[in-house]
């Protein structure tokens, strides 16, 4: 049995407290009027990079001239700015909440695949995975609450929830059959309900298998996992359209669901590797050897490349065809987010590619941990780049609200996951592939 | 590789009482034997189809592309449909040998050789189309960036059609190397067993002097792993690049970002279906049921089911996003697919690709060989129509209604397609008679962990190998005379049972035949048989596997030889001639 070390517990609580503080500061410092917002932008620009500001202003002025509506533009601009700045703390919370939820969901998908594929190497890690997936319950509830608050107009994350905007926008009216608040929440509840249900059923069967004297629970679990994967294939795509793609409601991409999947899958696997290495270093997983770590690292390596493949596929096709209604998505990202946008490709692709290519390095714990951390930060950035341009736009900054939200959810994640790990023995006892996993050597 | 321990609940991958020797014998049998009549019939049909296709190609090139059913609007149809279809089929081979190797799937070992052969032969078919669909194929070499006399006029690297050139040529060459490397130990096995000098010469040439030393094996495995690691991204990228031909365009119905992974999934889907079709026949014709088991068929069906579901998911995604996009051209493209003049092809594609693989959820169906065979063909029809639908329905109605049109193929379009099918089977049929169709070296590597015989021994708690008892050991166990007496008695018994089964030779009524006329029986063997009381073709012709084994046991020389050379079959023929 695993006991939650006091240091880790206190550490996670401290993270949560610091995070709450940061998030609080974010919400308090958000402007409430247009003037305040404009003043904030003016001061921050004076503080920071005065040089570039004038040039940007000049081009802005030229653009406004071209519109020929200078009078109306001033207030429009201010209101737009206000919404962006007000969105920033919300957006920060939403990104962090989704990111940590995505880790648990990615692990759940990996876990189901391992069960459905009857993998021989991984049963020793099932309890670790089950511990991580326990987070989808609180994490899912938090996301749902944020979505409900959005529907209640507590924020402006989803433009299409704003009846006034929709009234002026023919495109959004056309999508109202899908993008309407009620249906949106029903879908979210359906996805979350399905995922959580599988997680709970599978966990129960997994524990029951340890005590039973035949393989019936194991077989049931196999069937549930196969069924879940079908459900997941469909709902994961829809979830990504709902929760992320609809933030840019004018934009669409058929690949988007699978792209989000790759991101959550690789970061989920990375999380398994990190938690396993931690538990092993504390002596809790005596039968896990470096071949298991090697396999996890191979998955990190392979799925990182797969993520890049999808990232490139989506980016290149839209860049190549350059159809105006699609390409704005990447135009804003490249203009306003150049460093994080291309930086994440380095972190999510080039770095793991170079570091994890070598077979020996994949067995060295600190190499895997180091790469894992870079990959996780990279995929946080990935989620950030998917969400922020639509909510905050060029007013983005990674500051106290963002870091606070990450700290809070990281603390909650660690607390919940390691608490769940104490609830059952860390090694299953009666899985028919357990002996294979124990003897696994690559 | 993975350890030798295997969970008892895993089903055996090699059925029957097979040891290492039996594996060699079974796999070498089709290569060492002669082609039967059916083979020649099928081969002739394929050859005729191929020659017909060659005629159509010559006609096209000499007369012009106008002989096809293309028009100004639909300027890609059967040519590129067939191209993508063949490339897609070619993907399963590399997938099976590379991706399943990376995932340590032992069941791939019985099917990878044929799947790779299929890859190579179908990529060859695919490779024809980019050349013959050109208006001026004799200038095809201009796609290669070589310095030239036009002030070094180069190609534009922005075109996915150029990427295709690189993708397909790289894919073919890497697959070929990967396949051939894997063949070395198997060719060496055939070489070492060959009796005829010509055969020996050929297989010595192609096996590159493989001697199977430890160092060779170690490097062999490393190379396989590296090639698998390279082939996996290659497989993904090749079909991705093929999908870019469409996805980079601005045509509604073509320009969509899901194409890269969705084409790859479709390629695996159709490729596995083709492997399924071929292997179900091959296991029967070449007597390989012990190696390509129902479990293999079931697992392939599961892959078909999974990729079919992914493809289905992509279809639905495309439909939903077309609606969601609010782009009327995009919406019309899908409305046209479902309800336009080619609705039947869309319906066919949907039923074949989305509905048919879903029946594999039932274990009864996915373990049924007949239904698997039917579905595998249905899937390939569906996947042909998928490409047809994507290409033709998007082209024949797009932005300007004034350029809307229809497409119907000419007999040349159809003839070339039939020709490639013929060519494919010509190659595949030749392959199946000259190449070891199962990677014996790999099958042997899993025999002890996954073979039925060894699984049973392990279950019974017996050792996997026992030294055969020598005469000396037997005598050491008891007194010499007693033992030799007992041995003689048991030998007499065995001979009697054997003769009971084959019939005895009566020197008064019967006449002894010249047994040496049977291939594989020399003067020494003839003497040995005569000593046992076997003198006639009639007797030999009654031998079956059981009798062969008894004979082997009694004579103790050349085990398995009689069966391999099919003495009974030969004797039957000779006996018939005599009468």
PDB file of C-alpha atoms in Angstrom, chain A residues 117-121 171 174-179 215 218 226-227 230 233-234 237 241 245-246 248-256 258 295 298-299 306 309-310 312-314 316-318 320-321 323 325-326 432-433 435-436 439-442, chain B residues 1-10 102-105 158-160 163 225 233 236-237 240 244 247-250 255-262 264-265 306 309-311 313-314 316-318 320-327 330 361 399:
ATOM      1  CA  UNK A 117      -4.939  -4.659 -26.748  1.00  0.00           C
ATOM      2  CA  UNK A 118      -4.149  -7.209 -24.011  1.00  0.00           C
ATOM      3  CA  UNK A 119      -0.743  -5.675 -23.600  1.00  0.00           C
ATOM      4  CA  UNK A 120       1.668  -7.859 -21.709  1.00  0.00           C
ATOM      5  CA  UNK A 121       4.049  -5.205 -20.454  1.00  0.00           C
ATOM      6  CA  UNK A 171     -22.558  32.669 -39.737  1.00  0.00           C
ATOM      7  CA  UNK A 174     -26.275  29.244 -39.121  1.00  0.00           C
ATOM      8  CA  UNK A 175     -24.443  27.279 -36.465  1.00  0.00           C
ATOM      9  CA  UNK A 176     -26.974  27.924 -33.726  1.00  0.00           C
ATOM     10  CA  UNK A 177     -28.428  24.462 -34.210  1.00  0.00           C
ATOM     11  CA  UNK A 178     -25.240  23.041 -32.782  1.00  0.00           C
ATOM     12  CA  UNK A 179     -23.769  25.950 -30.876  1.00  0.00           C
ATOM     13  CA  UNK A 215     -10.891 -14.109 -15.027  1.00  0.00           C
ATOM     14  CA  UNK A 218     -10.819  -9.184 -16.416  1.00  0.00           C
ATOM     15  CA  UNK A 226     -13.294  -1.762 -26.136  1.00  0.00           C
ATOM     16  CA  UNK A 227     -16.702  -0.121 -25.847  1.00  0.00           C
ATOM     17  CA  UNK A 230     -15.512   3.628 -29.518  1.00  0.00           C
ATOM     18  CA  UNK A 233     -13.303   8.185 -30.492  1.00  0.00           C
ATOM     19  CA  UNK A 234     -16.564   9.993 -31.164  1.00  0.00           C
ATOM     20  CA  UNK A 237     -13.640  14.833 -31.298  1.00  0.00           C
ATOM     21  CA  UNK A 241     -15.069  21.148 -31.260  1.00  0.00           C
ATOM     22  CA  UNK A 245     -12.786  25.011 -31.524  1.00  0.00           C
ATOM     23  CA  UNK A 246     -15.978  26.917 -30.792  1.00  0.00           C
ATOM     24  CA  UNK A 248     -13.111  30.669 -32.605  1.00  0.00           C
ATOM     25  CA  UNK A 249     -16.637  30.072 -33.845  1.00  0.00           C
ATOM     26  CA  UNK A 250     -15.928  31.238 -37.391  1.00  0.00           C
ATOM     27  CA  UNK A 251     -13.096  28.835 -37.848  1.00  0.00           C
ATOM     28  CA  UNK A 252     -13.303  25.106 -38.502  1.00  0.00           C
ATOM     29  CA  UNK A 253     -10.935  22.260 -39.179  1.00  0.00           C
ATOM     30  CA  UNK A 254     -11.844  18.624 -39.640  1.00  0.00           C
ATOM     31  CA  UNK A 255      -8.588  17.453 -38.142  1.00  0.00           C
ATOM     32  CA  UNK A 256      -9.039  19.382 -34.930  1.00  0.00           C
ATOM     33  CA  UNK A 258      -7.619  14.214 -33.575  1.00  0.00           C
ATOM     34  CA  UNK A 295       8.431   1.514 -23.243  1.00  0.00           C
ATOM     35  CA  UNK A 298       9.133   5.156 -26.555  1.00  0.00           C
ATOM     36  CA  UNK A 299       5.475   6.051 -26.477  1.00  0.00           C
ATOM     37  CA  UNK A 306       2.509  11.823 -34.171  1.00  0.00           C
ATOM     38  CA  UNK A 309       2.475  15.134 -37.809  1.00  0.00           C
ATOM     39  CA  UNK A 310      -1.050  16.280 -37.053  1.00  0.00           C
ATOM     40  CA  UNK A 312       1.942  20.069 -39.376  1.00  0.00           C
ATOM     41  CA  UNK A 313      -0.861  18.465 -41.374  1.00  0.00           C
ATOM     42  CA  UNK A 314      -3.347  21.002 -40.121  1.00  0.00           C
ATOM     43  CA  UNK A 316       0.464  23.178 -43.721  1.00  0.00           C
ATOM     44  CA  UNK A 317      -2.819  22.467 -45.472  1.00  0.00           C
ATOM     45  CA  UNK A 318      -4.364  25.700 -44.303  1.00  0.00           C
ATOM     46  CA  UNK A 320      -0.881  26.143 -48.465  1.00  0.00           C
ATOM     47  CA  UNK A 321      -4.437  26.705 -49.651  1.00  0.00           C
ATOM     48  CA  UNK A 323      -8.354  30.323 -48.011  1.00  0.00           C
ATOM     49  CA  UNK A 325     -11.831  32.155 -43.821  1.00  0.00           C
ATOM     50  CA  UNK A 326      -9.533  29.470 -42.516  1.00  0.00           C
ATOM     51  CA  UNK A 432      -3.596 -12.924 -16.262  1.00  0.00           C
ATOM     52  CA  UNK A 433      -0.839 -10.920 -17.937  1.00  0.00           C
ATOM     53  CA  UNK A 435       3.525 -12.452 -14.856  1.00  0.00           C
ATOM     54  CA  UNK A 436       4.367 -11.341 -18.374  1.00  0.00           C
ATOM     55  CA  UNK A 439       9.147 -10.664 -16.452  1.00  0.00           C
ATOM     56  CA  UNK A 440       8.999  -7.998 -19.077  1.00  0.00           C
ATOM     57  CA  UNK A 441      12.366  -7.241 -20.470  1.00  0.00           C
ATOM     58  CA  UNK A 442      13.173  -5.440 -23.641  1.00  0.00           C
TER      59      UNK A 442
ATOM     60  CA  UNK B   1      12.901  -9.117 -28.143  1.00  0.00           C
ATOM     61  CA  UNK B   2      10.358  -9.844 -25.516  1.00  0.00           C
ATOM     62  CA  UNK B   3      11.064 -12.566 -23.053  1.00  0.00           C
ATOM     63  CA  UNK B   4      10.216 -16.166 -23.622  1.00  0.00           C
ATOM     64  CA  UNK B   5       7.576 -16.311 -20.953  1.00  0.00           C
ATOM     65  CA  UNK B   6       4.056 -16.077 -22.305  1.00  0.00           C
ATOM     66  CA  UNK B   7       0.808 -15.841 -20.371  1.00  0.00           C
ATOM     67  CA  UNK B   8      -1.034 -19.158 -20.564  1.00  0.00           C
ATOM     68  CA  UNK B   9      -4.234 -17.487 -21.713  1.00  0.00           C
ATOM     69  CA  UNK B  10      -2.644 -16.456 -24.985  1.00  0.00           C
ATOM     70  CA  UNK B 102       7.361  -1.986 -33.063  1.00  0.00           C
ATOM     71  CA  UNK B 103       4.369  -3.113 -31.053  1.00  0.00           C
ATOM     72  CA  UNK B 104       5.913  -6.576 -30.597  1.00  0.00           C
ATOM     73  CA  UNK B 105       2.943  -8.384 -32.093  1.00  0.00           C
ATOM     74  CA  UNK B 158       5.792  23.220 -53.947  1.00  0.00           C
ATOM     75  CA  UNK B 159       3.700  20.666 -55.744  1.00  0.00           C
ATOM     76  CA  UNK B 160       2.340  17.641 -53.904  1.00  0.00           C
ATOM     77  CA  UNK B 163       6.280  15.086 -53.322  1.00  0.00           C
ATOM     78  CA  UNK B 225      14.271  -2.546 -35.883  1.00  0.00           C
ATOM     79  CA  UNK B 233       6.840   7.357 -40.381  1.00  0.00           C
ATOM     80  CA  UNK B 236       2.307   7.618 -42.583  1.00  0.00           C
ATOM     81  CA  UNK B 237       3.989  10.226 -44.709  1.00  0.00           C
ATOM     82  CA  UNK B 240      -0.287  11.654 -46.262  1.00  0.00           C
ATOM     83  CA  UNK B 244      -2.057  16.235 -49.995  1.00  0.00           C
ATOM     84  CA  UNK B 247      -6.141  18.430 -49.476  1.00  0.00           C
ATOM     85  CA  UNK B 248      -3.824  21.237 -50.558  1.00  0.00           C
ATOM     86  CA  UNK B 249      -6.230  22.250 -53.305  1.00  0.00           C
ATOM     87  CA  UNK B 250      -9.069  24.697 -52.882  1.00  0.00           C
ATOM     88  CA  UNK B 255      -9.655  20.855 -49.110  1.00  0.00           C
ATOM     89  CA  UNK B 256      -9.978  19.446 -45.639  1.00  0.00           C
ATOM     90  CA  UNK B 257      -7.382  18.954 -42.947  1.00  0.00           C
ATOM     91  CA  UNK B 258      -8.510  15.517 -41.842  1.00  0.00           C
ATOM     92  CA  UNK B 259      -7.301  13.941 -45.090  1.00  0.00           C
ATOM     93  CA  UNK B 260      -3.767  13.021 -43.965  1.00  0.00           C
ATOM     94  CA  UNK B 261      -4.661  10.734 -41.047  1.00  0.00           C
ATOM     95  CA  UNK B 262      -7.911   9.656 -42.620  1.00  0.00           C
ATOM     96  CA  UNK B 264      -3.700   6.629 -43.753  1.00  0.00           C
ATOM     97  CA  UNK B 265      -6.448   4.921 -41.777  1.00  0.00           C
ATOM     98  CA  UNK B 306     -10.816  -0.543 -35.884  1.00  0.00           C
ATOM     99  CA  UNK B 309     -14.422   2.730 -37.442  1.00  0.00           C
ATOM    100  CA  UNK B 310     -11.777   5.430 -37.692  1.00  0.00           C
ATOM    101  CA  UNK B 311     -12.642   5.937 -41.336  1.00  0.00           C
ATOM    102  CA  UNK B 313     -15.604   8.601 -37.757  1.00  0.00           C
ATOM    103  CA  UNK B 314     -13.768  10.692 -40.336  1.00  0.00           C
ATOM    104  CA  UNK B 316     -19.017  11.775 -40.080  1.00  0.00           C
ATOM    105  CA  UNK B 317     -16.544  14.457 -39.055  1.00  0.00           C
ATOM    106  CA  UNK B 318     -16.358  15.693 -42.624  1.00  0.00           C
ATOM    107  CA  UNK B 320     -20.625  17.605 -39.583  1.00  0.00           C
ATOM    108  CA  UNK B 321     -17.856  20.113 -40.188  1.00  0.00           C
ATOM    109  CA  UNK B 322     -19.134  20.782 -43.716  1.00  0.00           C
ATOM    110  CA  UNK B 323     -22.427  21.736 -42.171  1.00  0.00           C
ATOM    111  CA  UNK B 324     -20.740  23.582 -39.301  1.00  0.00           C
ATOM    112  CA  UNK B 325     -18.453  25.543 -41.608  1.00  0.00           C
ATOM    113  CA  UNK B 326     -21.325  27.451 -43.101  1.00  0.00           C
ATOM    114  CA  UNK B 327     -19.512  27.402 -46.430  1.00  0.00           C
ATOM    115  CA  UNK B 330     -18.578  22.736 -48.919  1.00  0.00           C
ATOM    116  CA  UNK B 361     -17.856  -6.925 -33.436  1.00  0.00           C
ATOM    117  CA  UNK B 399     -17.678  26.526 -57.870  1.00  0.00           C
TER     118      UNK B 399
END
